[in-house]
């Protein structure tokens, strides 16, 4: 699998980042099988969060075996120093490790939450302390709304975050405001040599009212290989600034994303966009978010 430099952190990260939200509600056997599938495919960057149900607990038992083989990132969604400090310590216990490579300020989707995180007594102070004490090696920021890129650009003005995790897919890129906000974020990331990672690549649309939710994702994902491959090719082949993309929060979709990463070489971004234009119900997942 292709690897890309994770900004100034220097780690050569697999372009597919294991999205461990997929482990939040599964048993240990299913978790172990999915983790092994990822490792066998060459994924060396795992991304989890304290808020992802039991995901940290599912990853923890594998750490004695794989900790030195992976870049391990987690997140805190708490907003005060005290709450975040407690949660970071709890995450280390659940993950069965004495440090993570990256702690991310989770779900910073608007300026109000950015103010809480970066203000006096905010969670960023806990992350800085954890870094000073060797519990974490780097600090990042994440978000998952249509406003996330602009909020993250402002975040980089306030603090020299090592990484940004923000949404991007073909449909989002066709919105002029979103495209402009994302372009500004790219410039800010390049200026600081931070790592830029993305989420929601295979989000197709929101679940419709009364529709059976056949996957664990909060949005309706693409599940046809043709469209997953096209979405992957559009993103990775057309956006060299992206160091990696998080796989969907559903273990059953991991294999198709691995296949897509292997098959994408023959698709130009333009050809991939033409394939995705076939999808009549393709829409932003942020139209009616359930969370």
CSV table of C-alpha atoms in Angstrom, one decimal:
chain,number,residue,atom,x,y,z
A,1,UNK,CA,0.0,0.0,0.0
A,2,UNK,CA,1.2,3.5,-0.8
A,3,UNK,CA,2.5,5.5,2.2
A,4,UNK,CA,2.8,9.3,2.5
A,5,UNK,CA,4.7,11.5,4.8
A,6,UNK,CA,2.5,12.5,7.8
A,7,UNK,CA,3.5,16.2,7.6
A,8,UNK,CA,6.3,17.3,9.9
A,9,UNK,CA,5.7,14.2,12.1
A,10,UNK,CA,7.6,12.3,9.4
A,11,UNK,CA,5.9,9.0,9.8
A,12,UNK,CA,5.3,7.2,6.5
A,13,UNK,CA,1.6,6.5,7.0
A,14,UNK,CA,-0.5,4.2,4.8
A,15,UNK,CA,-2.9,6.2,2.7
A,16,UNK,CA,-5.7,4.2,4.2
A,17,UNK,CA,-6.0,5.0,7.9
A,18,UNK,CA,-7.8,2.3,9.9
A,19,UNK,CA,-11.0,4.1,11.1
A,20,UNK,CA,-11.5,2.3,14.4
A,21,UNK,CA,-15.0,3.8,14.9
A,22,UNK,CA,-15.9,0.5,13.1
A,23,UNK,CA,-15.0,-1.3,16.4
A,24,UNK,CA,-17.3,0.6,18.7
A,25,UNK,CA,-20.1,-1.9,18.8
A,26,UNK,CA,-18.5,-5.2,17.8
A,27,UNK,CA,-17.3,-8.2,19.8
A,28,UNK,CA,-13.6,-9.0,20.2
A,29,UNK,CA,-13.5,-11.7,17.6
A,30,UNK,CA,-14.9,-9.5,14.9
A,31,UNK,CA,-12.5,-6.7,16.0
A,32,UNK,CA,-9.5,-9.0,15.9
A,33,UNK,CA,-10.4,-10.2,12.4
A,34,UNK,CA,-10.8,-6.7,11.1
A,35,UNK,CA,-7.6,-5.4,12.7
A,36,UNK,CA,-5.7,-8.3,11.2
A,37,UNK,CA,-7.3,-7.7,7.8
A,38,UNK,CA,-6.0,-4.1,8.0
A,39,UNK,CA,-2.5,-5.1,9.1
A,40,UNK,CA,-2.2,-7.8,6.3
A,41,UNK,CA,-3.2,-5.1,3.8
A,42,UNK,CA,-0.4,-2.8,4.9
A,43,UNK,CA,-2.4,-0.3,7.0
A,44,UNK,CA,0.0,1.1,9.6
A,45,UNK,CA,-2.0,4.0,11.0
A,46,UNK,CA,-4.9,3.4,13.4
A,47,UNK,CA,-7.3,6.1,14.4
A,48,UNK,CA,-9.7,5.7,17.3
A,49,UNK,CA,-11.5,8.0,19.9
A,50,UNK,CA,-12.7,7.8,23.4
A,51,UNK,CA,-16.2,8.5,22.2
A,52,UNK,CA,-16.3,5.5,19.8
A,53,UNK,CA,-18.1,3.1,22.2
A,54,UNK,CA,-15.9,0.2,23.1
A,55,UNK,CA,-13.4,0.8,20.2
A,56,UNK,CA,-10.4,1.5,22.5
A,57,UNK,CA,-11.2,-1.6,24.5
A,58,UNK,CA,-11.3,-3.7,21.3
A,59,UNK,CA,-7.9,-2.3,20.2
A,60,UNK,CA,-6.3,-2.6,23.6
A,61,UNK,CA,-5.7,-6.4,23.6
A,62,UNK,CA,-3.7,-6.2,20.4
A,63,UNK,CA,-1.3,-3.5,21.5
A,64,UNK,CA,1.3,-5.7,23.2
A,65,UNK,CA,1.7,-7.4,19.8
A,66,UNK,CA,1.4,-4.5,17.4
A,67,UNK,CA,2.2,-1.3,19.2
A,68,UNK,CA,5.6,-0.8,17.6
A,69,UNK,CA,4.2,-1.5,14.1
A,70,UNK,CA,1.6,1.2,14.0
A,71,UNK,CA,1.0,4.9,14.3
A,72,UNK,CA,-1.7,5.1,17.0
A,73,UNK,CA,-4.0,8.1,17.3
A,74,UNK,CA,-6.9,8.7,19.6
A,75,UNK,CA,-9.2,11.7,20.4
A,76,UNK,CA,-10.8,13.5,23.3
A,77,UNK,CA,-14.1,15.1,22.9
A,78,UNK,CA,-14.1,16.8,26.3
A,79,UNK,CA,-13.8,20.6,26.4
A,80,UNK,CA,-12.3,21.4,29.8
A,81,UNK,CA,-8.8,20.7,31.1
A,82,UNK,CA,-9.9,18.4,33.9
A,83,UNK,CA,-12.3,16.3,31.8
A,84,UNK,CA,-9.8,16.0,28.9
A,85,UNK,CA,-6.9,15.1,31.2
A,86,UNK,CA,-9.0,12.3,32.8
A,87,UNK,CA,-10.1,11.0,29.4
A,88,UNK,CA,-6.6,11.0,27.9
A,89,UNK,CA,-5.4,8.9,30.9
A,90,UNK,CA,-8.4,6.6,30.6
A,91,UNK,CA,-7.7,6.1,26.8
A,92,UNK,CA,-4.1,5.0,27.6
A,93,UNK,CA,-5.4,2.5,30.1
A,94,UNK,CA,-8.1,1.2,27.6
A,95,UNK,CA,-5.5,1.0,24.8
A,96,UNK,CA,-3.0,-0.8,27.0
A,97,UNK,CA,-0.2,1.5,26.1
A,98,UNK,CA,1.9,4.2,27.9
A,99,UNK,CA,1.6,6.7,25.0
A,100,UNK,CA,-0.2,7.4,21.8
A,101,UNK,CA,1.4,9.0,18.7
A,102,UNK,CA,-1.3,11.6,18.3
A,103,UNK,CA,-4.1,13.0,20.5
A,104,UNK,CA,-6.7,14.9,18.6
A,105,UNK,CA,-9.2,17.5,19.8
A,106,UNK,CA,-12.4,15.7,18.6
A,107,UNK,CA,-15.4,17.1,16.8
A,108,UNK,CA,-14.3,20.7,16.7
A,109,UNK,CA,-16.9,21.7,14.1
A,110,UNK,CA,-17.7,25.3,14.9
A,111,UNK,CA,-16.1,28.4,16.4
A,112,UNK,CA,-17.9,28.0,19.7
A,113,UNK,CA,-16.2,24.6,20.3
A,114,UNK,CA,-12.9,25.9,19.0
A,115,UNK,CA,-13.2,28.7,21.7
A,116,UNK,CA,-13.8,26.1,24.4
A,117,UNK,CA,-10.9,23.9,23.2
A,118,UNK,CA,-8.3,26.7,22.8
A,119,UNK,CA,-9.5,29.0,25.6
A,120,UNK,CA,-8.1,29.2,29.2
A,121,UNK,CA,-8.7,26.0,31.0
A,122,UNK,CA,-9.7,24.2,27.8
A,123,UNK,CA,-8.9,20.7,26.7
A,124,UNK,CA,-5.9,21.8,24.6
A,125,UNK,CA,-4.1,22.6,27.8
A,126,UNK,CA,-4.5,18.9,28.8
A,127,UNK,CA,-3.2,17.7,25.5
A,128,UNK,CA,-0.1,20.0,25.9
A,129,UNK,CA,0.5,18.7,29.4
A,130,UNK,CA,0.2,15.1,28.1
A,131,UNK,CA,2.7,15.9,25.4
A,132,UNK,CA,5.1,17.5,27.9
A,133,UNK,CA,4.9,14.3,30.0
A,134,UNK,CA,5.5,11.9,27.1
A,135,UNK,CA,2.0,10.5,27.1
A,136,UNK,CA,1.3,11.8,23.5
A,137,UNK,CA,3.8,12.8,20.8
A,138,UNK,CA,1.7,15.1,18.8
A,139,UNK,CA,-1.6,17.1,18.9
A,140,UNK,CA,-4.2,17.4,16.2
A,141,UNK,CA,-7.8,18.7,15.5
A,142,UNK,CA,-10.8,17.0,13.9
A,143,UNK,CA,-14.3,17.9,12.8
A,144,UNK,CA,-17.2,16.6,10.7
A,145,UNK,CA,-19.5,19.3,9.4
A,146,UNK,CA,-19.7,21.6,6.4
A,147,UNK,CA,-18.0,24.3,8.5
A,148,UNK,CA,-15.1,22.1,9.6
A,149,UNK,CA,-12.4,23.2,7.0
A,150,UNK,CA,-12.9,26.9,7.9
A,151,UNK,CA,-12.9,26.2,11.6
A,152,UNK,CA,-9.8,24.1,11.3
A,153,UNK,CA,-8.1,27.0,9.4
A,154,UNK,CA,-8.9,29.3,12.2
A,155,UNK,CA,-7.6,26.6,14.6
A,156,UNK,CA,-4.2,26.6,12.9
A,157,UNK,CA,-4.1,30.3,13.4
A,158,UNK,CA,-4.6,29.9,17.2
A,159,UNK,CA,-2.3,26.8,17.8
A,160,UNK,CA,0.3,25.0,15.8
A,161,UNK,CA,-1.6,21.7,15.5
A,162,UNK,CA,0.5,18.8,14.1
A,163,UNK,CA,-2.4,17.4,12.1
A,164,UNK,CA,-5.9,18.1,10.8
A,165,UNK,CA,-8.6,15.6,10.1
A,166,UNK,CA,-11.4,17.1,8.0
A,167,UNK,CA,-14.1,15.9,5.6
A,168,UNK,CA,-13.6,15.7,1.9
A,169,UNK,CA,-15.3,13.8,-0.9
A,170,UNK,CA,-16.2,14.5,-4.5
A,171,UNK,CA,-19.7,15.7,-3.7
A,172,UNK,CA,-18.5,18.2,-1.1
A,173,UNK,CA,-15.9,19.5,-3.5
A,174,UNK,CA,-18.7,20.6,-5.9
A,175,UNK,CA,-20.0,23.1,-3.4
A,176,UNK,CA,-18.2,26.4,-4.2
A,177,UNK,CA,-18.1,27.6,-0.5
A,178,UNK,CA,-16.8,24.2,0.7
A,179,UNK,CA,-14.2,24.1,-2.1
A,180,UNK,CA,-13.0,27.6,-1.1
A,181,UNK,CA,-12.8,26.7,2.6
A,182,UNK,CA,-11.0,23.5,1.8
A,183,UNK,CA,-8.5,25.3,-0.4
A,184,UNK,CA,-7.8,27.9,2.3
A,185,UNK,CA,-7.2,25.0,4.8
A,186,UNK,CA,-4.7,23.3,2.4
A,187,UNK,CA,-2.7,26.6,2.2
A,188,UNK,CA,-2.7,26.8,6.0
A,189,UNK,CA,-1.6,23.2,6.4
A,190,UNK,CA,1.2,23.6,3.8
A,191,UNK,CA,2.5,26.7,5.6
A,192,UNK,CA,2.8,24.9,8.9
A,193,UNK,CA,3.8,21.5,7.4
A,194,UNK,CA,1.0,19.8,9.3
A,195,UNK,CA,-0.5,16.5,8.2
A,196,UNK,CA,-3.9,16.7,6.4
A,197,UNK,CA,-6.1,13.7,6.7
A,198,UNK,CA,-9.7,13.3,5.5
A,199,UNK,CA,-13.0,11.5,6.4
A,200,UNK,CA,-16.3,10.8,4.8
A,201,UNK,CA,-14.8,9.7,1.4
A,202,UNK,CA,-17.5,7.0,0.7
A,203,UNK,CA,-20.4,8.8,2.3
A,204,UNK,CA,-23.2,8.7,-0.2
A,205,UNK,CA,-26.0,10.5,1.6
A,206,UNK,CA,-28.0,10.6,4.8
A,207,UNK,CA,-30.2,7.6,5.7
A,208,UNK,CA,-33.7,8.3,4.6
A,209,UNK,CA,-36.6,8.2,7.1
A,210,UNK,CA,-37.8,4.6,7.4
A,211,UNK,CA,-34.8,3.2,5.6
A,212,UNK,CA,-33.2,0.1,7.1
A,213,UNK,CA,-29.7,1.1,8.3
A,214,UNK,CA,-27.8,-1.8,6.9
A,215,UNK,CA,-24.4,-0.5,8.1
A,216,UNK,CA,-23.0,0.8,11.4
A,217,UNK,CA,-22.2,4.2,9.8
A,218,UNK,CA,-24.4,7.2,10.6
A,219,UNK,CA,-24.6,8.0,6.9
A,220,UNK,CA,-25.5,5.8,3.9
A,221,UNK,CA,-22.2,4.7,2.5
A,222,UNK,CA,-21.3,3.6,-1.0
A,223,UNK,CA,-21.1,-0.2,-1.0
A,224,UNK,CA,-20.6,-0.9,-4.7
A,225,UNK,CA,-17.0,-1.6,-5.6
A,226,UNK,CA,-17.2,0.6,-8.7
A,227,UNK,CA,-18.2,3.7,-6.7
A,228,UNK,CA,-15.8,3.0,-3.8
A,229,UNK,CA,-12.9,2.7,-6.2
A,230,UNK,CA,-14.0,5.9,-8.0
A,231,UNK,CA,-14.3,7.8,-4.7
A,232,UNK,CA,-10.8,6.6,-3.6
A,233,UNK,CA,-9.2,7.4,-7.0
A,234,UNK,CA,-10.7,10.9,-7.0
A,235,UNK,CA,-9.4,11.6,-3.6
A,236,UNK,CA,-6.0,10.0,-3.6
A,237,UNK,CA,-5.0,10.5,-7.2
A,238,UNK,CA,-6.2,14.1,-7.3
A,239,UNK,CA,-5.1,15.4,-3.9
A,240,UNK,CA,-1.4,14.8,-3.2
A,241,UNK,CA,-1.7,17.2,-0.2
A,242,UNK,CA,-3.7,14.5,1.7
A,243,UNK,CA,-1.6,12.2,3.7
A,244,UNK,CA,-4.3,9.6,4.3
A,245,UNK,CA,-8.0,9.0,4.5
A,246,UNK,CA,-9.9,7.2,7.3
A,247,UNK,CA,-11.7,4.1,6.4
A,248,UNK,CA,-15.5,4.0,7.1
A,249,UNK,CA,-16.9,3.1,10.5
A,250,UNK,CA,-18.0,-0.4,9.4
A,251,UNK,CA,-15.8,-3.5,9.4
A,252,UNK,CA,-17.7,-5.0,6.4
A,253,UNK,CA,-16.6,-2.2,4.1
A,254,UNK,CA,-12.9,-2.4,4.9
A,255,UNK,CA,-12.1,-5.0,2.2
A,256,UNK,CA,-13.7,-3.0,-0.5
A,257,UNK,CA,-11.7,0.1,0.5
A,258,UNK,CA,-8.5,-2.0,0.4
A,259,UNK,CA,-9.4,-3.3,-3.1
A,260,UNK,CA,-10.2,0.3,-4.2
A,261,UNK,CA,-6.7,1.6,-3.1
A,262,UNK,CA,-5.1,-1.2,-5.2
A,263,UNK,CA,-7.3,-0.6,-8.2
A,264,UNK,CA,-7.3,3.2,-8.3
A,265,UNK,CA,-4.1,3.6,-10.4
A,266,UNK,CA,-5.9,3.3,-13.7
A,267,UNK,CA,-8.4,6.0,-12.9
A,268,UNK,CA,-7.7,9.7,-13.4
A,269,UNK,CA,-9.6,12.1,-11.0
A,270,UNK,CA,-11.6,13.2,-14.0
A,271,UNK,CA,-12.7,9.7,-14.9
A,272,UNK,CA,-13.5,8.9,-11.3
A,273,UNK,CA,-15.7,12.1,-11.1
A,274,UNK,CA,-17.6,11.0,-14.2
A,275,UNK,CA,-18.3,7.6,-12.5
A,276,UNK,CA,-19.5,9.3,-9.4
A,277,UNK,CA,-21.7,11.7,-11.4
A,278,UNK,CA,-23.8,8.6,-12.3
A,279,UNK,CA,-25.1,8.4,-8.7
A,280,UNK,CA,-28.4,10.3,-8.7
A,281,UNK,CA,-28.8,10.4,-4.9
A,282,UNK,CA,-25.2,11.4,-4.1
A,283,UNK,CA,-25.4,14.2,-1.5
A,284,UNK,CA,-23.5,15.9,1.3
A,285,UNK,CA,-23.8,13.8,4.6
A,286,UNK,CA,-24.1,17.1,6.5
A,287,UNK,CA,-27.6,18.0,5.2
A,288,UNK,CA,-29.3,16.4,8.2
A,289,UNK,CA,-26.8,15.0,10.6
A,290,UNK,CA,-28.1,12.7,13.4
A,291,UNK,CA,-25.3,13.7,15.8
